[in-house]
Amino acid sequence: MDSESEGECRNTDDRPFVLVLDPDPRVGEALVLALRRQAQVEWVGTGMAGLRIAAESPVNLVIAETHLPDMSARDFLHLLRVLQPRLPVALLGAATRPEEWGRDVADAHFPKPFDLKQFLVWIADCLAHRSAG
């Protein structure tokens, strides 16, 4: 995980900033490697760490595992939407039923294992749309 000091702005260049939340280091590190050419990426393992970063830094996209160790994906999405209501979110993991979550629903859901190429295309489209808007 990243060792930057707490409270420091993480978005340090003109590329979009993607926040990855996944308790599995293999998944987190793989996503950082897959995304680092098109964006700044920070990986954390808990919902609280992700919320802290979202409160402190200009995040452009959040990618979150549906099973976080410290809170449910629904709780994470609700709290994230309070901080940044229009921030796009992709959920990774078991096919729960996010459509039942009302306004807290994620923008996309990718059941694991997911097609990395399709996932990266969605991210590129999302970030391009975000920068054009």
CSV table of C-alpha atoms in Angstrom, one decimal:
chain,number,residue,atom,x,y,z
A,1,MET,CA,0.0,0.0,0.0
A,2,ASP,CA,1.1,3.5,-0.5
A,3,SER,CA,3.1,5.1,2.2
A,4,GLU,CA,2.3,8.8,1.5
A,5,SER,CA,1.7,10.8,4.6
A,6,GLU,CA,-1.8,11.4,5.8
A,7,GLY,CA,-3.4,14.6,4.6
A,8,GLU,CA,-1.0,15.0,1.6
A,9,CYS,CA,-2.7,15.6,-1.7
A,10,ARG,CA,-2.1,12.6,-3.8
A,11,ASN,CA,-3.1,13.9,-7.3
A,12,THR,CA,0.3,15.2,-8.3
A,13,ASP,CA,0.2,15.4,-12.1
A,14,ASP,CA,-2.4,16.0,-14.9
A,15,ARG,CA,-3.5,12.4,-15.2
A,16,PRO,CA,-6.7,11.3,-13.6
A,17,PHE,CA,-6.6,9.9,-10.1
A,18,VAL,CA,-8.0,6.4,-9.6
A,19,LEU,CA,-8.6,5.0,-6.1
A,20,VAL,CA,-8.6,1.2,-5.8
A,21,LEU,CA,-10.0,-0.5,-2.7
A,22,ASP,CA,-9.4,-4.2,-2.4
A,23,PRO,CA,-8.2,-6.2,0.7
A,24,ASP,CA,-6.4,-8.7,-1.5
A,25,PRO,CA,-2.9,-7.5,-2.2
A,26,ARG,CA,-2.7,-9.5,-5.4
A,27,VAL,CA,-5.7,-7.8,-6.8
A,28,GLY,CA,-4.7,-4.4,-5.6
A,29,GLU,CA,-1.2,-4.6,-7.0
A,30,ALA,CA,-2.5,-6.1,-10.3
A,31,LEU,CA,-4.9,-3.2,-10.7
A,32,VAL,CA,-2.2,-0.6,-10.0
A,33,LEU,CA,0.0,-2.2,-12.6
A,34,ALA,CA,-2.8,-2.4,-15.2
A,35,LEU,CA,-3.9,1.2,-14.6
A,36,ARG,CA,-0.7,3.2,-14.0
A,37,ARG,CA,-0.2,4.1,-17.7
A,38,GLN,CA,-3.5,5.9,-18.0
A,39,ALA,CA,-3.9,7.3,-14.4
A,40,GLN,CA,-2.3,7.9,-11.1
A,41,VAL,CA,-3.5,5.0,-8.9
A,42,GLU,CA,-3.5,4.5,-5.2
A,43,TRP,CA,-4.5,1.2,-3.7
A,44,VAL,CA,-5.8,0.7,-0.1
A,45,GLY,CA,-7.3,-2.3,1.6
A,46,THR,CA,-10.2,-0.8,3.7
A,47,GLY,CA,-13.3,1.4,3.2
A,48,MET,CA,-12.2,3.9,5.9
A,49,ALA,CA,-8.8,4.4,4.2
A,50,GLY,CA,-10.6,5.0,0.9
A,51,LEU,CA,-13.1,7.4,2.4
A,52,ARG,CA,-10.2,9.4,4.0
A,53,ILE,CA,-8.5,9.7,0.6
A,54,ALA,CA,-11.7,10.7,-1.1
A,55,ALA,CA,-12.2,13.4,1.5
A,56,GLU,CA,-8.6,14.7,1.0
A,57,SER,CA,-7.9,14.3,-2.7
A,58,PRO,CA,-9.5,15.0,-6.1
A,59,VAL,CA,-10.4,11.5,-7.0
A,60,ASN,CA,-11.7,10.8,-10.6
A,61,LEU,CA,-12.8,7.2,-10.2
A,62,VAL,CA,-13.2,4.6,-7.4
A,63,ILE,CA,-12.8,0.9,-8.0
A,64,ALA,CA,-13.9,-1.1,-4.9
A,65,GLU,CA,-14.3,-4.7,-3.9
A,66,THR,CA,-17.8,-5.7,-2.8
A,67,HIS,CA,-16.4,-7.3,0.4
A,68,LEU,CA,-14.3,-4.8,2.4
A,69,PRO,CA,-13.0,-5.9,5.8
A,70,ASP,CA,-14.3,-2.9,7.7
A,71,MET,CA,-17.7,-2.1,6.1
A,72,SER,CA,-20.2,-3.3,3.6
A,73,ALA,CA,-20.0,-2.0,0.0
A,74,ARG,CA,-23.4,-0.4,0.5
A,75,ASP,CA,-22.1,1.5,3.5
A,76,PHE,CA,-19.0,2.5,1.7
A,77,LEU,CA,-21.0,3.8,-1.3
A,78,HIS,CA,-23.4,5.7,0.9
A,79,LEU,CA,-20.6,7.5,2.7
A,80,LEU,CA,-18.6,8.1,-0.5
A,81,ARG,CA,-21.7,9.7,-2.1
A,82,VAL,CA,-22.0,12.1,0.8
A,83,LEU,CA,-18.4,13.2,0.1
A,84,GLN,CA,-18.5,13.2,-3.7
A,85,PRO,CA,-22.0,12.6,-5.1
A,86,ARG,CA,-21.0,12.4,-8.8
A,87,LEU,CA,-17.8,10.3,-8.4
A,88,PRO,CA,-18.0,7.2,-10.7
A,89,VAL,CA,-17.6,3.9,-8.9
A,90,ALA,CA,-17.0,0.4,-10.2
A,91,LEU,CA,-17.6,-2.6,-7.9
A,92,LEU,CA,-15.6,-5.7,-8.2
A,93,GLY,CA,-16.6,-9.0,-6.8
A,94,ALA,CA,-19.5,-11.4,-6.1
A,95,ALA,CA,-22.7,-10.6,-7.9
A,96,THR,CA,-24.6,-9.1,-5.1
A,97,ARG,CA,-27.7,-7.1,-6.1
A,98,PRO,CA,-26.5,-3.5,-6.2
A,99,GLU,CA,-29.7,-2.4,-8.1
A,100,GLU,CA,-31.5,-2.8,-4.7
A,101,TRP,CA,-29.3,-0.2,-3.1
A,102,GLY,CA,-31.2,2.8,-4.6
A,103,ARG,CA,-29.3,6.0,-5.1
A,104,ASP,CA,-26.1,4.4,-3.8
A,105,VAL,CA,-25.7,2.0,-6.7
A,106,ALA,CA,-22.3,1.9,-8.4
A,107,ASP,CA,-21.9,2.9,-12.0
A,108,ALA,CA,-20.6,-0.5,-13.0
A,109,HIS,CA,-20.2,-4.0,-11.5
A,110,PHE,CA,-17.6,-6.5,-12.6
A,111,PRO,CA,-18.1,-10.0,-11.1
A,112,LYS,CA,-14.8,-11.7,-10.4
A,113,PRO,CA,-13.1,-13.1,-12.3
A,114,PHE,CA,-13.6,-10.3,-14.8
A,115,ASP,CA,-12.3,-9.7,-18.3
A,116,LEU,CA,-9.4,-7.3,-17.8
A,117,LYS,CA,-9.5,-5.9,-21.3
A,118,GLN,CA,-13.2,-5.1,-21.0
A,119,PHE,CA,-12.6,-3.6,-17.6
A,120,LEU,CA,-9.8,-1.3,-18.9
A,121,VAL,CA,-11.9,-0.2,-21.8
A,122,TRP,CA,-14.7,0.8,-19.4
A,123,ILE,CA,-12.2,2.7,-17.2
A,124,ALA,CA,-10.7,4.5,-20.2
A,125,ASP,CA,-14.2,5.5,-21.4
A,126,CYS,CA,-15.2,6.6,-17.9
A,127,LEU,CA,-12.1,8.8,-17.5
A,128,ALA,CA,-12.4,10.3,-21.0
A,129,HIS,CA,-16.0,11.2,-20.3
A,130,ARG,CA,-15.1,12.6,-16.9
A,131,SER,CA,-12.4,14.9,-18.4
A,132,ALA,CA,-14.6,16.0,-21.2
A,133,GLY,CA,-17.4,16.9,-18.8
